[in-house]
Coordinates of C-alpha atoms and ligand atoms in Angstrom, one line a residue:
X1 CA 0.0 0.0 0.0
X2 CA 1.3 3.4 -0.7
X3 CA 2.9 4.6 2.2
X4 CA 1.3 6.8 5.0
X5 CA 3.8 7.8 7.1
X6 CA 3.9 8.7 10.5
X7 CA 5.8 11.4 9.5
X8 CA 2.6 13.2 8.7
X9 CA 1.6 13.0 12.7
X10 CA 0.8 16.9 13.1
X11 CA 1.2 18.7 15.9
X12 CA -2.1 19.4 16.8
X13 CA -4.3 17.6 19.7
X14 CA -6.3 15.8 17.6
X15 CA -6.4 12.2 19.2
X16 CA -3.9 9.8 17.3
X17 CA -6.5 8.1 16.1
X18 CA -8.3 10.7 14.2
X19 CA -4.8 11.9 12.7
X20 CA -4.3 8.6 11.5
X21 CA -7.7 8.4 10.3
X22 CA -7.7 11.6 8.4
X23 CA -4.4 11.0 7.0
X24 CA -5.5 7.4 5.6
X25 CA -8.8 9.8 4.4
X26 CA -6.9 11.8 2.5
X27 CA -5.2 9.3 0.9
X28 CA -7.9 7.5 -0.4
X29 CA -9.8 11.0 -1.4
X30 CA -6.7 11.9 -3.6
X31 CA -6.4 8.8 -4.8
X32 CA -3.3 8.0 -3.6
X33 CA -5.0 5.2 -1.8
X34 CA -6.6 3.5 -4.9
X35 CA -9.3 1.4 -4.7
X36 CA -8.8 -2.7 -4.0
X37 CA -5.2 -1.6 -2.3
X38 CA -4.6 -3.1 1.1
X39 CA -4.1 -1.4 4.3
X40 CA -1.1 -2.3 6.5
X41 CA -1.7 -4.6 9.1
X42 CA -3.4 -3.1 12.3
X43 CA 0.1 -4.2 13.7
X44 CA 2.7 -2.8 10.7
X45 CA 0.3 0.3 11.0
X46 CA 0.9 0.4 14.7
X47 CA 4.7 0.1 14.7
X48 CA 4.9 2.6 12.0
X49 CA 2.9 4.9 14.1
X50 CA 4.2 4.2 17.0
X51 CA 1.0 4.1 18.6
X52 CA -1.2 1.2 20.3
X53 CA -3.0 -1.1 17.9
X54 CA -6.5 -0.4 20.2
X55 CA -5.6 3.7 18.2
X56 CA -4.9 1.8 14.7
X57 CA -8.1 -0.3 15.7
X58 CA -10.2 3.0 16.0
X59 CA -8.8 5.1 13.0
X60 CA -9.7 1.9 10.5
X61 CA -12.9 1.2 12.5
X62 CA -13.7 4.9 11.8
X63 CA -12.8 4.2 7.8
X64 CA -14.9 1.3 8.3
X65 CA -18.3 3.3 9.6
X66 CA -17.9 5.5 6.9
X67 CA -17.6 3.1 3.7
X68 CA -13.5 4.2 3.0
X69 CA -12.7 1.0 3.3
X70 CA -14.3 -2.8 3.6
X71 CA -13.0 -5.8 6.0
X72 CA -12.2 -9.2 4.5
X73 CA -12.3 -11.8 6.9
X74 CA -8.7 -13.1 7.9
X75 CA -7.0 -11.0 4.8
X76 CA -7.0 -7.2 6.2
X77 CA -8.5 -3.5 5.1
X78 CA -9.2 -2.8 1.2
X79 CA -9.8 0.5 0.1
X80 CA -13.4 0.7 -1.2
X81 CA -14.3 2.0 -4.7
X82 CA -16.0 4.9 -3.6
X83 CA -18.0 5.6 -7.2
X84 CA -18.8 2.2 -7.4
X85 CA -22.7 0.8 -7.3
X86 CA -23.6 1.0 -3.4
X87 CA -22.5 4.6 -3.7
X88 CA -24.8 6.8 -5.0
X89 CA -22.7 8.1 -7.9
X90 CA -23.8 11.8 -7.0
X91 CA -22.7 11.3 -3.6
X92 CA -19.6 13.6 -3.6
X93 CA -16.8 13.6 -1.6
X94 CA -17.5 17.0 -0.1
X95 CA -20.4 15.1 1.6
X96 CA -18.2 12.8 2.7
X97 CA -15.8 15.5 4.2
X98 CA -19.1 16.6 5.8
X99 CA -19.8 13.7 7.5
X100 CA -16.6 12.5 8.6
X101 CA -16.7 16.2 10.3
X102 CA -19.8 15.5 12.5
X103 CA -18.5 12.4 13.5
X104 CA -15.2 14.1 15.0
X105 CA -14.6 15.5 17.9
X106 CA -13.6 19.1 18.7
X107 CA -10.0 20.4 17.6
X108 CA -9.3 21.3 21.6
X109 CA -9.7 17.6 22.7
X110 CA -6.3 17.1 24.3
X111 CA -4.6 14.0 22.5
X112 CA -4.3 11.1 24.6
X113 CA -0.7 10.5 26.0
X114 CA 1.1 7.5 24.8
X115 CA 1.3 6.0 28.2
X116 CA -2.2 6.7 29.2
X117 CA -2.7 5.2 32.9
X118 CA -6.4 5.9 33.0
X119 CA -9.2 4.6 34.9
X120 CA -12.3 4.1 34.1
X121 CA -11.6 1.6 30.8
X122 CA -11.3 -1.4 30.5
X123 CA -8.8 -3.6 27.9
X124 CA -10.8 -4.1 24.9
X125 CA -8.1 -5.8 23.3
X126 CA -9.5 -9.2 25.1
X127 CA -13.3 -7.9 24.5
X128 CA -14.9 -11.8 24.0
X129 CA -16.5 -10.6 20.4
X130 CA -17.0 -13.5 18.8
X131 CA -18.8 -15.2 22.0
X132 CA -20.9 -11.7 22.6
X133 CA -21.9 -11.3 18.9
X134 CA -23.5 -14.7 19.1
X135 CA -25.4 -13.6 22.1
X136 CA -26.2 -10.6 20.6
X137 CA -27.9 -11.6 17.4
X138 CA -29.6 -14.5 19.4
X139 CA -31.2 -11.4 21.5
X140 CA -31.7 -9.6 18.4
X141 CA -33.8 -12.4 16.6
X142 CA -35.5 -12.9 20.0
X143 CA -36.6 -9.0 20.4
X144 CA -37.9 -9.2 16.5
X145 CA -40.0 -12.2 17.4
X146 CA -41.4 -10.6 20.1
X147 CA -44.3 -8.0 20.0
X148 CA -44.5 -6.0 23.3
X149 CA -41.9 -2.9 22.8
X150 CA -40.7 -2.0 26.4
X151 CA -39.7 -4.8 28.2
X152 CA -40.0 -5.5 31.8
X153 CA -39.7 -2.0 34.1
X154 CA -37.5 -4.0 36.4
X155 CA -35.3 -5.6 33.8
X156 CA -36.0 -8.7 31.6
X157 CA -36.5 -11.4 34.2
X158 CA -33.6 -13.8 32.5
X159 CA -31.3 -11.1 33.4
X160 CA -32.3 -11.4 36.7
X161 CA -32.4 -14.9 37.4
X162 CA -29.0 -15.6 35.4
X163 CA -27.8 -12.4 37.9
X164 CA -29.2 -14.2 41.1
X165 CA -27.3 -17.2 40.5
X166 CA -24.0 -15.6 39.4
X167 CA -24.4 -13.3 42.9
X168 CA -24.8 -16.1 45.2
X169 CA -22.1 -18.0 43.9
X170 CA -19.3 -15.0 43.4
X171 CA -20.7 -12.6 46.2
X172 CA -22.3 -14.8 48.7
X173 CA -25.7 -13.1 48.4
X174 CA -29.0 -14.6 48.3
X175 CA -31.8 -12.4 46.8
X176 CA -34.9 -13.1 44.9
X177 CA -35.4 -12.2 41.2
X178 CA -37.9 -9.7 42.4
X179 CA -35.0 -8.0 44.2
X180 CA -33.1 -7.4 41.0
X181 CA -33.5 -4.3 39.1
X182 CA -31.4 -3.1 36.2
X183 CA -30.8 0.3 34.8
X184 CA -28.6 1.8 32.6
X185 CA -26.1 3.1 35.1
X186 CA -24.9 3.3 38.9
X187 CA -25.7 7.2 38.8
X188 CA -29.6 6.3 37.2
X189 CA -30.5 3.8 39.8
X190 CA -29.0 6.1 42.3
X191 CA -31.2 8.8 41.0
X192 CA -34.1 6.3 41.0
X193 CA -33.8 5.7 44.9
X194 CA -33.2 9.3 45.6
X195 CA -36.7 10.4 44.0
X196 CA -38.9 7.4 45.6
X197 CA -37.2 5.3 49.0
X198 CA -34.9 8.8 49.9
X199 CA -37.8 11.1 49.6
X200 CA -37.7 11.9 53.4
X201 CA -33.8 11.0 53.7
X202 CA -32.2 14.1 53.6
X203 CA -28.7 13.0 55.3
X204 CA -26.0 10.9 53.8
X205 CA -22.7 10.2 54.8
X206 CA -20.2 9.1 51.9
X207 CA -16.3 8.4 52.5
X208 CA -14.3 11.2 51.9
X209 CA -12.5 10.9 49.7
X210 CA -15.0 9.0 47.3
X211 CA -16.8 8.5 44.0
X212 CA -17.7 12.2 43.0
X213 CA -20.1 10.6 40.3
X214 CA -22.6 9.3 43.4
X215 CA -21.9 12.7 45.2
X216 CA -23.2 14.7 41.8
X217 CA -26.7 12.3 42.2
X218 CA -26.8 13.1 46.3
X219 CA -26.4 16.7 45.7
X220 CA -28.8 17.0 42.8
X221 CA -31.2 15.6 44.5
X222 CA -30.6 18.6 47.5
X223 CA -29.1 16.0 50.0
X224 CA -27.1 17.2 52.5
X225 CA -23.6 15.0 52.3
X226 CA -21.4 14.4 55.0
X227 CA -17.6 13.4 54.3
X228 CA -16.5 10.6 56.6
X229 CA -12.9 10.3 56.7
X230 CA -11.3 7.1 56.4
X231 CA -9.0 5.0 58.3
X232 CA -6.9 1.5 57.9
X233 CA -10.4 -0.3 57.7
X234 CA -12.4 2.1 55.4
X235 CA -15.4 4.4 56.8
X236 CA -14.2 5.7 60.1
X237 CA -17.0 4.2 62.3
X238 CA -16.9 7.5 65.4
X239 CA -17.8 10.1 62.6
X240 CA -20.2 8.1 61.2
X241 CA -22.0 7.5 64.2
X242 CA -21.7 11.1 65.3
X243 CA -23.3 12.3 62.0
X244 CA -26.7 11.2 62.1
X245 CA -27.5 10.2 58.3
X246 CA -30.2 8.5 56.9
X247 CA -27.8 6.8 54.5
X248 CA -24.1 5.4 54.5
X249 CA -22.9 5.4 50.9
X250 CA -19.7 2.4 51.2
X251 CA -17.2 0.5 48.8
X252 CA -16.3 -2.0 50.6
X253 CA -14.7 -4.6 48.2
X254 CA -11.9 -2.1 47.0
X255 CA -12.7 1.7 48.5
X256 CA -12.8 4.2 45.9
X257 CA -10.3 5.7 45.3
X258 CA -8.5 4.7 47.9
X259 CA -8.4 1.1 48.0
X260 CA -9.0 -0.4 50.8
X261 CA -10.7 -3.7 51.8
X262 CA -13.2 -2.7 54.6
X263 CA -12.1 -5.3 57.5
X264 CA -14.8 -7.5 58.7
X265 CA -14.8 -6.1 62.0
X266 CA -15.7 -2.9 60.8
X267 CA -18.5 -4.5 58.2
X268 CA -19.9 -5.6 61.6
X269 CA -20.1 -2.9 63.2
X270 CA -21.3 -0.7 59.9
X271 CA -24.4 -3.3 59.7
X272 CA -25.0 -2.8 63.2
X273 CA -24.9 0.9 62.7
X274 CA -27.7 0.5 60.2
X275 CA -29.5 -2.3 62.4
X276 CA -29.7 0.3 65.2
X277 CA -30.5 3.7 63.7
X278 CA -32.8 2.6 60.8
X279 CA -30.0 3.8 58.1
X280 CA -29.6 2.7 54.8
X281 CA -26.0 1.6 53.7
X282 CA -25.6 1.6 49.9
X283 CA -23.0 -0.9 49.1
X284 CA -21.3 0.0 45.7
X285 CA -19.4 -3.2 44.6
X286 CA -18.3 -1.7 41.1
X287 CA -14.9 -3.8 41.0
X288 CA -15.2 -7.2 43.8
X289 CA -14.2 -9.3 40.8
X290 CA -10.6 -8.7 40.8
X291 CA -8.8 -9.1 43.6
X292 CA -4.7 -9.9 43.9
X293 CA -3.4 -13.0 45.7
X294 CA -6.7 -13.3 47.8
X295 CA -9.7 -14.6 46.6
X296 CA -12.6 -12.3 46.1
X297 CA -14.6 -12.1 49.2
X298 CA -18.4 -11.6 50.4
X299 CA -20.1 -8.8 49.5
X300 CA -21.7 -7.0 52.6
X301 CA -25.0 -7.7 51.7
X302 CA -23.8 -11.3 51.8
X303 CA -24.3 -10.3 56.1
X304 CA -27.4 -8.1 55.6
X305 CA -29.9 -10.0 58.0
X306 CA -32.1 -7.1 58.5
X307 CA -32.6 -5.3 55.3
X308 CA -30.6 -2.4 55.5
X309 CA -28.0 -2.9 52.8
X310 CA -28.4 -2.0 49.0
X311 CA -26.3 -3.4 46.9
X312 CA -24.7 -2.2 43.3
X313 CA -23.4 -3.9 40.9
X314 CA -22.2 -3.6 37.4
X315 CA -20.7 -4.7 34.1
X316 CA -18.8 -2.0 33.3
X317 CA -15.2 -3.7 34.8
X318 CA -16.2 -6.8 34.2
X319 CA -17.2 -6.4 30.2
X320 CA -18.2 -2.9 28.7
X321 CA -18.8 0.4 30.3
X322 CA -20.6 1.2 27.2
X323 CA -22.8 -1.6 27.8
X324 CA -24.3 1.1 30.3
X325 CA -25.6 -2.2 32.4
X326 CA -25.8 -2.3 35.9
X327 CA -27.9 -3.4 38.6
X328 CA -28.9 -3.1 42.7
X329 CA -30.5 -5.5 44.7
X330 CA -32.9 -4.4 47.2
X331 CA -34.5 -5.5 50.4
X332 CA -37.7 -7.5 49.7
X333 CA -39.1 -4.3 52.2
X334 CA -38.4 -1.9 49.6
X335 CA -39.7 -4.0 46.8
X336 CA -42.9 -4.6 48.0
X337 CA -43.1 -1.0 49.4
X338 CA -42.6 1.0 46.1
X339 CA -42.9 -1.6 43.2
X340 CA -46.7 0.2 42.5
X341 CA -44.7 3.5 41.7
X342 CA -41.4 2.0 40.4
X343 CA -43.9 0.3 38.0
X344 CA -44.7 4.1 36.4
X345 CA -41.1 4.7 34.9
X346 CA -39.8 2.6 32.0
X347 CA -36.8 0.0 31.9
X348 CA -33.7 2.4 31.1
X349 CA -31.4 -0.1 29.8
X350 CA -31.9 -1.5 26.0
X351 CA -33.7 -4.9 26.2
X352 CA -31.7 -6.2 23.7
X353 CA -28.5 -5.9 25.3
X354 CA -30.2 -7.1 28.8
X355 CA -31.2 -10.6 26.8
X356 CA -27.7 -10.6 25.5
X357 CA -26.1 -10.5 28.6
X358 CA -27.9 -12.8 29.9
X359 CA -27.4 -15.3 27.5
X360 CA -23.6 -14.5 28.1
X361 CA -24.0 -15.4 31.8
X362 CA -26.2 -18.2 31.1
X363 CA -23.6 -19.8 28.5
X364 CA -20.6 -19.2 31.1
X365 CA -19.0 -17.0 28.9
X366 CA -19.3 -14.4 31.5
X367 CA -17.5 -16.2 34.4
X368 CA -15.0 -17.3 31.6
X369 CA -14.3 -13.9 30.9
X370 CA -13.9 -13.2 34.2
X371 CA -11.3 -15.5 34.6
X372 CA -9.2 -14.4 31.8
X373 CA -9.1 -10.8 32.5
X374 CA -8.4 -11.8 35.9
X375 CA -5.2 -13.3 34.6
X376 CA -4.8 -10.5 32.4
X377 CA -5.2 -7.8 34.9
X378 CA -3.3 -10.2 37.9
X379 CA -0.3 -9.8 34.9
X380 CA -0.6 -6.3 34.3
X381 CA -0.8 -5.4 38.2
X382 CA 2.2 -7.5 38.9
X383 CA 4.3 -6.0 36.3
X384 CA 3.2 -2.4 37.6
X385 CA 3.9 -2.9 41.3
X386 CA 7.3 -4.4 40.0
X387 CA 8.3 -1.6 37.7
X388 CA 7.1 1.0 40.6
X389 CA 9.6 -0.6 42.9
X390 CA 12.2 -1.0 40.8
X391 CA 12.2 2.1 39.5
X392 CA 10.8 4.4 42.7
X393 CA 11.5 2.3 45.6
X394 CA 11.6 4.2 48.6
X395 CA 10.4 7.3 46.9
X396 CA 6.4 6.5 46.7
X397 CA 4.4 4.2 48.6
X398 CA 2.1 2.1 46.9
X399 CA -1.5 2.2 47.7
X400 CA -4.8 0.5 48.0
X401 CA -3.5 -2.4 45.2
X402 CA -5.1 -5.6 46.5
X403 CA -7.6 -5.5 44.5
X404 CA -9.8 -3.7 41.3
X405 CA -8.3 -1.9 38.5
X406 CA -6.2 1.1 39.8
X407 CA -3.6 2.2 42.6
X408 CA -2.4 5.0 44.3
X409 CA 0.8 6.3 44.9
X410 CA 1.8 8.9 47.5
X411 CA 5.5 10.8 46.1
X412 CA 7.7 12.2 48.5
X413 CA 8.9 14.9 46.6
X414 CA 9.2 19.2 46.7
X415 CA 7.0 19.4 43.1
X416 CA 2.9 19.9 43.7
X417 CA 0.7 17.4 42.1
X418 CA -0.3 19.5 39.5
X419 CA 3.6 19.7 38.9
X420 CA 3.9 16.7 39.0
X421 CA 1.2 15.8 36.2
X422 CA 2.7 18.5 34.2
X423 CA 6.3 16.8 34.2
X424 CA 4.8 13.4 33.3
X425 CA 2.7 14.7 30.2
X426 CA 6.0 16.1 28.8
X427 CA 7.2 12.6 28.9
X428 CA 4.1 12.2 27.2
X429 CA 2.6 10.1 29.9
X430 CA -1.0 10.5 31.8
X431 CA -1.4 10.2 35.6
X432 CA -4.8 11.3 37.0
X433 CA -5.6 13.5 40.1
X434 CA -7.5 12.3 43.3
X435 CA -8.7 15.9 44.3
X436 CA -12.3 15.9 42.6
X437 CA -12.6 12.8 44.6
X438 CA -12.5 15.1 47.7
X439 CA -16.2 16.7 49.1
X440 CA -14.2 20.3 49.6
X441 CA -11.5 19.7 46.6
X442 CA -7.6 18.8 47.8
X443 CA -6.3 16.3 49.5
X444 CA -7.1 16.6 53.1
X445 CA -4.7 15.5 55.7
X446 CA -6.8 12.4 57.5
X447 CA -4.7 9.5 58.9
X448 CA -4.6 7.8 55.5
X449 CA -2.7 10.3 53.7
X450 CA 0.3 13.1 54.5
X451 CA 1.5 16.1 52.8
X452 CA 3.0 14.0 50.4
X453 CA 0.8 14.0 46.7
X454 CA -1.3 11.2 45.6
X455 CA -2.0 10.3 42.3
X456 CA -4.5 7.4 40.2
X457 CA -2.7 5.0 38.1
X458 CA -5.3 3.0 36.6
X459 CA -3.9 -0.1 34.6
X460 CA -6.9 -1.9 33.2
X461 CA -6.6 -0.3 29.7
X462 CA -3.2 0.5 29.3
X463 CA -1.7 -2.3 26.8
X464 CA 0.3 -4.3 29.0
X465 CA 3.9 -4.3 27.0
X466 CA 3.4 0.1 27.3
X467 CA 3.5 -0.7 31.3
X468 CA 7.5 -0.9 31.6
X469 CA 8.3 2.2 29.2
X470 CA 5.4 4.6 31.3
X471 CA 6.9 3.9 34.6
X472 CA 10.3 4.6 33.3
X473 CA 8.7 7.8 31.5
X474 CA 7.5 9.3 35.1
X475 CA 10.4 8.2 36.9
X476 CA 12.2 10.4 34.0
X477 CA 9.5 13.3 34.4
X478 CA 10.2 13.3 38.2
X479 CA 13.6 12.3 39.2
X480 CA 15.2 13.8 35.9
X481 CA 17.1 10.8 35.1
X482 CA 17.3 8.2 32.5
X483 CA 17.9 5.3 34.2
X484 CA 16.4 4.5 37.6
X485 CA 19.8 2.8 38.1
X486 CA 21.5 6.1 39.2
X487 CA 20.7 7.6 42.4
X488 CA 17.8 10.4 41.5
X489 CA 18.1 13.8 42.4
Ligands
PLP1 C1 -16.7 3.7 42.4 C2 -17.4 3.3 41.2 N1 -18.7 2.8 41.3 C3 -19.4 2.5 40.2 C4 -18.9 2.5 39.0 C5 -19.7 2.0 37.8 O1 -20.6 2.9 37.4 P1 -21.6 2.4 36.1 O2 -22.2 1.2 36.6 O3 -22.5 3.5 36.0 O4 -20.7 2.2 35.0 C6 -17.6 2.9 38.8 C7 -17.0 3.0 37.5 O5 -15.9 3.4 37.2 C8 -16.8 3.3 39.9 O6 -15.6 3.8 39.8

């Protein structure tokens, strides 16, 4: 194929991607590309670049969407004939130019780093696609066959069922299907509760620091939040007891962001808190899956016995956040107390995808998945924690990484955090900020952290071999050196 070189990389922020998509455009619009001529391989086109194969993987899925090029199975990218029949021969390229506009983004988008340790994604690179497609068509055939449009409010019931088994047997918890109730996102069932069970709850207590996105649904909903610091064992118990909310908002499994696995002594005494005063505690399990040396272990609802714990879950770590599934079980009280007006708002999350994720759970393609990216992530963690104390050593501390899909580190240095940020983006690597995390902003000095700045690695997307080489990039952006053989200055 005629050459696109990465020498045409421009300097703007335009996400890789995108350059490498409208360079390839180009191309083929000036016929330099010609029609029937192959594409590089997604992993020529990648070393040529030097850029991940997941950005190749988006610039020729892009030139895919828009009919540049066509897919043959096992054989690569051809460039299509764009006047050919399928085309409408009046169809100009300006209108293609016009399209391919609406589908960018904005010029200002800062371009991702080339070690890019965010959180939030998962590694798509192992996404099970031939297993989920099958699922998905299945569902598909299944919703055309079917005449009633909405689907159940609560979720399609073999959702539900294929969720209560796989709870019980990875999270300890019994529930009833009727305790099940899917939505399209942690923050919309949140929002749910808030407008129906937390009418007259006005008070809750989240830890602090903690998910912002819950603490955007307390506050819209004109909730007074109290931040609860944190200790060893998560929540700190005093201040919760002292603050006199209706509602304990928890992670448990892996406390976010911190990372923490709440001990069982304080689980104990957090049910009891609720047992006694009547609260609520929302149990967010977002990431119980993955857990480092130690098996995963009970959810807290697994030791609800008097109906004060709801409990989240999702599949954003586990498969897709775009999936937007997720899913809280609630005490049979609440269920038979406002089913009559959850019955009045529509299921949020697309039936189809619902059916197909159940058939994923029912085949075992779910819990196979889970295995593998445990390995995967298991790998990817290890290779991190080693790199960080090879390279580091004495001059972080590693935080919060026995379990999930991100870690903290605390840096004894002079430079700020926003310094330090700023160093590691010239070395054209991302780490992420834990301030927004905080109620009043900043890091607060609690007994879990020290004037020392903390910042997010997250490692579930970053491709695994770009580990090594991003660790060795911040050491560079904040000791100055090279080599994390000489002694840093
Ligand atoms: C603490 C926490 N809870 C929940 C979620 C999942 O939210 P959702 O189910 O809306 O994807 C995340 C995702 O990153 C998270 O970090």
């Amino acid at each position: 194929m005629p050459y696109v070189s990465h020498q045409e990389k421009d300097a703007t922020k335009k996400p890789m991607y995108q350059q490498l998509y409208e360079a390839i455009k180009t191309e083929i619009e000036n016929n330099r590309l010609v029609s029937g001529s192959k594409l590089l391989s997604i992993r020529q086109m990648a070393q040529e670049w030097q850029v991940s194969r997941n950005t190749v993987e988006a610039a020729y899925h892009q030139l895919l969407d828009e009919g540049y090029v066509k897919s043959k199975e096992k054989s690569g990218y051809y460039v299509e004939d764009l006047l050919a029949d399928g085309w409408a021969k009046d169809v100009t390229l300006e209108v293609v130019k016009h399209s391919a506009r609406l589908v960018n983004e904005p010029d200002d988008v800062v371009a991702p780093a080339r070690y890019d340790f965010v959180y939030g994604k998962v590694d798509g690179n192992v996404f099970p696609l031939k297993q989920w497609r099958a699922c998905m068509e299945e569902a598909m055939q299944f919703e055309l066959d079917r005449t009633e449009a909405y689907g159940e409010y609560q979720g399609e019931s073999l959702l539900r069922e294929a969720l209560v088994t796989y709870v019980y047997q990875a999270r300890g918890i019994r529930c009833g299907v009727e305790q099940i109730f899917i939505g399209s996102g942690t923050q919309q069932l949140l929002s749910l509760l808030c407008q129906t069970v937390f009418r007259d709850k006005s008070v809750v207590a989240m830890e602090d620091p903690g998910y912002d996105q819950v603490r955007h649904v307390f506050h819209s909903h004109e909730m007074s939040v109290l931040p609860i610091q944190l200790d060893k064992d998560g929540i700190r118990l005093d201040q919760l007891m002292a603050s006199k909310a209706d509602i304990a908002y928890v992670t448990p499994s892996h406390q976010y962001p911190y990372g923490m696995v709440m001990s069982i002594v304080r689980r104990l005494q957090l049910i009891a808190w609720a047992n006694e005063t009547g609260a609520y505690l929302i149990e967010d399990d977002y990431d119980g899956e993955f857990r480092y040396g130690t098996k995963p272990i009970p959810a807290l609802k697994a030791l609800d016995n008097n109906e004060r714990i709801i409990y989240f879950g999702t599949a954003s770590k586990v498969l897709l956040p775009s999936l937007r599934i997720s899913y809280m079980i609630l005490p049979q009280s609440l269920v038979t107390q406002y089913q009559e007006i959850w019955k009045k708002y529509l299921q949020t999350a697309p039936r189809v995808i619902q059916y197909a994720l159940a058939l994923f759970l029912q085949k075992g393609e779910w819990t196979r998945h889970i295995r593998r990216m445990r390995n995967l992530y298991a790998k990817k963690h290890r290779i991190l924690l080693q790199t960080l104390t090879k390279t580091m050593g004495e001059q972080i501390e590693i935080i919060g990484s026995e379990a999930g899909l991100h870690i903290l580190i605390r840096i004894h240095t002079t430079y700020t955090e926003d310094e330090l940020i700023q160093r590691a983006r010239k070395q054209d690597c991302q780490v992420y900020s834990i301030k927004q995390y905080y109620q009043h902003g900043g890091q607060r000095k609690n007994s879990e952290t020290s004037e020392y700045p903390v910042l997010l690695l997250g490692f579930g997307a970053i491709p695994i071999e770009e580990i090594t080489p991003g660790i060795e990039a911040l050491y560079k952006a904040w000791w100055g050196s090279e080599s994390y053989t000489s002694e840093p200055s």
